[in-house]
CSV table of C-alpha atoms in Angstrom, one decimal:
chain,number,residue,atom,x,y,z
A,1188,UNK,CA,7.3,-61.4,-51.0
A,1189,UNK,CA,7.5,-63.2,-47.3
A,1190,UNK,CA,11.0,-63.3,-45.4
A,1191,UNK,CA,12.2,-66.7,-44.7
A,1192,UNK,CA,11.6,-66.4,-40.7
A,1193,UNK,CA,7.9,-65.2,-42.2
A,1194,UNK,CA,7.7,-68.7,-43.9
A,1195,UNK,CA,9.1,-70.6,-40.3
A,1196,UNK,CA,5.4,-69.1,-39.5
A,1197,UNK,CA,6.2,-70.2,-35.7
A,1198,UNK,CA,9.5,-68.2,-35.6
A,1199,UNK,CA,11.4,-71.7,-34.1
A,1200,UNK,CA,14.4,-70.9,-36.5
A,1201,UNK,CA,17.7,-71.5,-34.7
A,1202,UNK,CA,19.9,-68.9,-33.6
A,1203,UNK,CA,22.4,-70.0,-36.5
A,1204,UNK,CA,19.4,-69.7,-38.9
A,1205,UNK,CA,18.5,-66.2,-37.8
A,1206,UNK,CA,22.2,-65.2,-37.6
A,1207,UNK,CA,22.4,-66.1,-41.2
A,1208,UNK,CA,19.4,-64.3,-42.2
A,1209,UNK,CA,20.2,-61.2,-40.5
A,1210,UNK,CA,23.3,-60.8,-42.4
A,1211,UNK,CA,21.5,-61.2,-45.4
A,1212,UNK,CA,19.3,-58.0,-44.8
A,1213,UNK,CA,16.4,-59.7,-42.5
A,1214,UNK,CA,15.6,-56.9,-39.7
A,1215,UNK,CA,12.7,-59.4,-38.2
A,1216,UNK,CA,15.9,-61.7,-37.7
A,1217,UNK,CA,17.5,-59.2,-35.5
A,1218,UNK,CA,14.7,-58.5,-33.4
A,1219,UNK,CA,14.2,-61.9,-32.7
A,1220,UNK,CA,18.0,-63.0,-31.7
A,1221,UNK,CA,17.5,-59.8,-29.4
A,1222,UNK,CA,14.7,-60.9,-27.8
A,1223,UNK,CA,16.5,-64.0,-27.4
A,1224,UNK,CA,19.9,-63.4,-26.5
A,1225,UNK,CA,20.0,-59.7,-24.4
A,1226,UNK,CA,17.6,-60.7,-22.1
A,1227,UNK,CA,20.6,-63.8,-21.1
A,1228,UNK,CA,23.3,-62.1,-21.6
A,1229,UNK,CA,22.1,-58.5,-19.5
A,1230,UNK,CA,21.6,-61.7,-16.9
A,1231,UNK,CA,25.1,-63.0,-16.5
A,1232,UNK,CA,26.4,-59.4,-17.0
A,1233,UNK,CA,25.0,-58.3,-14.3
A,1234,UNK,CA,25.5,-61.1,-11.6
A,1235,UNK,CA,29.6,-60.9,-12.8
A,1236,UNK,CA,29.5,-56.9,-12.6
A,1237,UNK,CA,27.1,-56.4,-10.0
A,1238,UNK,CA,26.1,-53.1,-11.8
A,1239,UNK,CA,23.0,-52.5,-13.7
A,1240,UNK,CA,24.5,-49.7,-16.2
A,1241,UNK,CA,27.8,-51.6,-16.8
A,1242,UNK,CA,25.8,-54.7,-17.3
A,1243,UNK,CA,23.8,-53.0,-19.7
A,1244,UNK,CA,26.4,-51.3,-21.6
A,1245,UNK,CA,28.4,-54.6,-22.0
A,1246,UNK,CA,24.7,-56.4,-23.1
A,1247,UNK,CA,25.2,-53.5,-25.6
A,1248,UNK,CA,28.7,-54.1,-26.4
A,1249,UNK,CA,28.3,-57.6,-26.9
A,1250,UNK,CA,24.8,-57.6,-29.0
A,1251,UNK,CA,27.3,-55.2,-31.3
A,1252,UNK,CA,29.5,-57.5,-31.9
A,1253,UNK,CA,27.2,-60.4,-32.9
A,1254,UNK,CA,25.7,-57.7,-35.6
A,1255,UNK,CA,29.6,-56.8,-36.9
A,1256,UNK,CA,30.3,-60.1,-37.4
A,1257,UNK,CA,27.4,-61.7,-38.9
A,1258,UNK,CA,28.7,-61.7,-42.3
A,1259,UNK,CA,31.2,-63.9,-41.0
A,1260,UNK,CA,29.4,-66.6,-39.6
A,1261,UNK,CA,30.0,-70.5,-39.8
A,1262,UNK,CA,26.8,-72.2,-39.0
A,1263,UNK,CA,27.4,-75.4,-37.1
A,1264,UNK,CA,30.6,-74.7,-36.0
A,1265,UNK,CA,29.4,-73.0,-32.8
A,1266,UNK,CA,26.4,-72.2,-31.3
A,1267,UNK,CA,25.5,-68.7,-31.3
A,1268,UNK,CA,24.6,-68.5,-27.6
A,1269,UNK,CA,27.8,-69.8,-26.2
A,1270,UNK,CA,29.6,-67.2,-28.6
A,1271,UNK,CA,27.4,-64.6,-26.8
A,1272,UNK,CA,28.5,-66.1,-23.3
A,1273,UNK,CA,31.9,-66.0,-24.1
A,1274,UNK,CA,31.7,-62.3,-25.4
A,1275,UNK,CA,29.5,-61.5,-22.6
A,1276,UNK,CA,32.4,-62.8,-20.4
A,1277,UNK,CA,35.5,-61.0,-21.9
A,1278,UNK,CA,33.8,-58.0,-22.0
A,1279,UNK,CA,33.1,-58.1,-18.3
A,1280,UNK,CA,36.8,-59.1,-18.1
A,1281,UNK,CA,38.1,-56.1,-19.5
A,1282,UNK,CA,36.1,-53.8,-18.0
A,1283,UNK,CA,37.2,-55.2,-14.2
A,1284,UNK,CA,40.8,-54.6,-15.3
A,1285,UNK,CA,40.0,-51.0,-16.7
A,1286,UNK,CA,38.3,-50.2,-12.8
A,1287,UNK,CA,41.2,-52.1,-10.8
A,1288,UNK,CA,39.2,-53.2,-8.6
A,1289,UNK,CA,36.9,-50.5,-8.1
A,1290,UNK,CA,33.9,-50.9,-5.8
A,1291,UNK,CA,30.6,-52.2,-7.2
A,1292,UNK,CA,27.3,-50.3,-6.2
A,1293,UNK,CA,25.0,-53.3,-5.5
A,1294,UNK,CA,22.1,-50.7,-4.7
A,1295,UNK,CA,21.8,-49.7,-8.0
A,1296,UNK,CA,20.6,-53.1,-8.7
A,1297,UNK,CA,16.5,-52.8,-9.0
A,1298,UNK,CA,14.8,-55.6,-7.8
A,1299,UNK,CA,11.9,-56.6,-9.8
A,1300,UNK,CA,8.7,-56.2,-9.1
A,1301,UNK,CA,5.7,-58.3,-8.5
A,1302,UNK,CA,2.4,-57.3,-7.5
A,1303,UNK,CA,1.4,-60.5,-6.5
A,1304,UNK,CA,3.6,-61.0,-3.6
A,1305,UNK,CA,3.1,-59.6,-0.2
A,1306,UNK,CA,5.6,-57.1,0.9
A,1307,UNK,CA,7.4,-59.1,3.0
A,1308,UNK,CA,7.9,-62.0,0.5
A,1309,UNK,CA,9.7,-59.0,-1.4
A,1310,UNK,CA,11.8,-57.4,1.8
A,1311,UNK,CA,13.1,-61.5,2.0
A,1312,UNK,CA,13.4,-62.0,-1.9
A,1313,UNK,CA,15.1,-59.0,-2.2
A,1314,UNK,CA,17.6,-59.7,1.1
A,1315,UNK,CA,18.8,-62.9,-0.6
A,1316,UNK,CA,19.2,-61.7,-4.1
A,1317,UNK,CA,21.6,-59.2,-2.0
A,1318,UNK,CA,22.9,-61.7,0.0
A,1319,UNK,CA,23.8,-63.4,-3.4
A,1320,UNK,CA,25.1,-61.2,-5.5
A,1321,UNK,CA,27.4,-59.8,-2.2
A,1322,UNK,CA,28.7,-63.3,-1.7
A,1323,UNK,CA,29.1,-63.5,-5.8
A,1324,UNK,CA,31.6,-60.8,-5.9
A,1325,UNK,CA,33.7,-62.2,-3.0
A,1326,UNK,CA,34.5,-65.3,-4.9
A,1327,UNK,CA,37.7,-64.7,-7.6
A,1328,UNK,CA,36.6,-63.6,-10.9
A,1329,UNK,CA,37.1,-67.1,-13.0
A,1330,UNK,CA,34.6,-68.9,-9.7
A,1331,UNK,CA,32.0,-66.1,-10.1
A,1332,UNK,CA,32.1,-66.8,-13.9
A,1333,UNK,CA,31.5,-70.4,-13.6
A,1334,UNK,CA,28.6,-70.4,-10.8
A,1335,UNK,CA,26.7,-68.1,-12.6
A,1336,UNK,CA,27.1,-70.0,-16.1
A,1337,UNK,CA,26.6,-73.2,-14.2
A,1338,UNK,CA,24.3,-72.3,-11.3
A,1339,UNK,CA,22.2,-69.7,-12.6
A,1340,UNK,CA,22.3,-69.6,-16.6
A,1341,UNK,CA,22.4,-73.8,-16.1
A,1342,UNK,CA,24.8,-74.3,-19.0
A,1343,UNK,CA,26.6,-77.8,-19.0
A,1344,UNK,CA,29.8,-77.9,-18.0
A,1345,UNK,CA,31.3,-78.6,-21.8
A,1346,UNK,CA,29.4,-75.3,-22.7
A,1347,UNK,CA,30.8,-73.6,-20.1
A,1348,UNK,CA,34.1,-74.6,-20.4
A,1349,UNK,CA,33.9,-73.5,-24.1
A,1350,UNK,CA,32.4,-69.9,-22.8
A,1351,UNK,CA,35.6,-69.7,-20.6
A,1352,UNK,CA,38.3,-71.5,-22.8
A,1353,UNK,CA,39.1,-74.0,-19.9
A,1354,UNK,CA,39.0,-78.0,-19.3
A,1355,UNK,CA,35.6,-79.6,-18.4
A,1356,UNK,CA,37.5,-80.6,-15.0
A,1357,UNK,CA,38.8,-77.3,-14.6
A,1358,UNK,CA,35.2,-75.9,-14.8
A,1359,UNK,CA,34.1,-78.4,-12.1
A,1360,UNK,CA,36.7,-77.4,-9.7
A,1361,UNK,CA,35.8,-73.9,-10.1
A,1362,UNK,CA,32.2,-74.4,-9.3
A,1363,UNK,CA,32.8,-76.8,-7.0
A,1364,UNK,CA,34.9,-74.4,-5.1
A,1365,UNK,CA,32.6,-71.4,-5.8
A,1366,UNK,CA,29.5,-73.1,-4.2
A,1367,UNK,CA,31.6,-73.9,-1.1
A,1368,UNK,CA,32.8,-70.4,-0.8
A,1369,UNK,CA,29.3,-69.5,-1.4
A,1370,UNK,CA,28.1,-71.6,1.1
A,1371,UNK,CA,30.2,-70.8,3.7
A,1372,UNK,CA,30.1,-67.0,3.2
A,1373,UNK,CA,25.8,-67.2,3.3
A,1374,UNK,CA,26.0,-70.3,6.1
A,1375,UNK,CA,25.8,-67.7,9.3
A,1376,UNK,CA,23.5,-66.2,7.4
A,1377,UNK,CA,20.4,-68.5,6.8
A,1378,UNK,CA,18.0,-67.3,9.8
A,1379,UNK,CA,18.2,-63.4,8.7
A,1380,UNK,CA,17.3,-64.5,4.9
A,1381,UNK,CA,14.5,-66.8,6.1
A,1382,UNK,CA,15.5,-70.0,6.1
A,1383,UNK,CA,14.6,-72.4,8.7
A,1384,UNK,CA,15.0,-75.8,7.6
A,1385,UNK,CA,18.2,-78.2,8.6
């Protein structure tokens, strides 16, 4: 007997679909959402934490949580991405007040690789992901949360300020303010990371 995501065929079932299928006993559902969702959520986790291992034991965390509460579920009333965001988000909340404001270890970051490029398109790439991720964790904690939802996940702003439980206005001013702190924390910077125009 086929599965329901074996009948989609083209595995283009939503996340709320797969979410629903999973808690009825569907393992193919499961490895789907996590192909889906971990990859995103290790993302965010890691440009909030700046640390590979706590990123990835939050991605953990978090992907544990969507299994526990499967069962529970209320398709349509939320999509299943933006609960991930949220949980992503919380969980990198709480572990920043367990540290205290410990210091972050930006080396353990691997850069990825790519044979293609010359090695000096990969000294520059990886000088402004540093660059990036050192001016990330100067901004406040709610800013950093917002830029990288906004600016490098791309959510909308409504999304986002679902994700954080603010206003739409209130997650404008945070990214408005984060991109000028970024800006002005990388400005004296732009010649050493290679860029030359205006």
């Amino acid at each position: 007997m086929m599965t329901q995501t074996g009948k989609a065929g083209t595995g283009v079932l939503g996340d709320d679909a797969l979410l629903v299928l999973f808690a009825n006993g569907d393992p193919g559902a499961a490895s789907e959402l996590t192909a889906r969702l971990a990859p995103r959520a290790l993302g965010v986790a890691l440009r909030v934490l700046g640390n590979r291992a706590e990123a990835e034991d939050v991605t953990q965390e978090a992907m544990m949580r969507l299994w526990r509460m499967a069962p529970n579920w209320q398709p349509g009333q939320a999509q299943v991405s933006t609960w991930m965001y949220r949980v992503v988000m919380n969980l990198c909340i709480d572990l920043k007040r367990r540290q205290r404001g410990g210091h972050l270890d930006l080396d353990a970051v691997p850069e990825p690789q790519d044979e293609a490029r010359d090695a000096v398109q990969q000294l520059q790439d990886a000088a402004r992901y540093d660059a990036l991720q050192e001016a990330l964790m100067q901004l406040p904690p709610r800013q950093r949360q917002a830029v990288v939802l906004r600016h490098i996940e791309d959510l909308s702003n409504p999304d986002i300020g679902q994700i954080m439980d603010i206003s739409v206005e209130a997650v404008e001013s945070l990214t408005s303010r984060g991109k000028r702190a970024l800006a002005k924390a990388l400005a004296d910077r732009r010649a050493d990371l290679g860029y030359t125009d205006g």
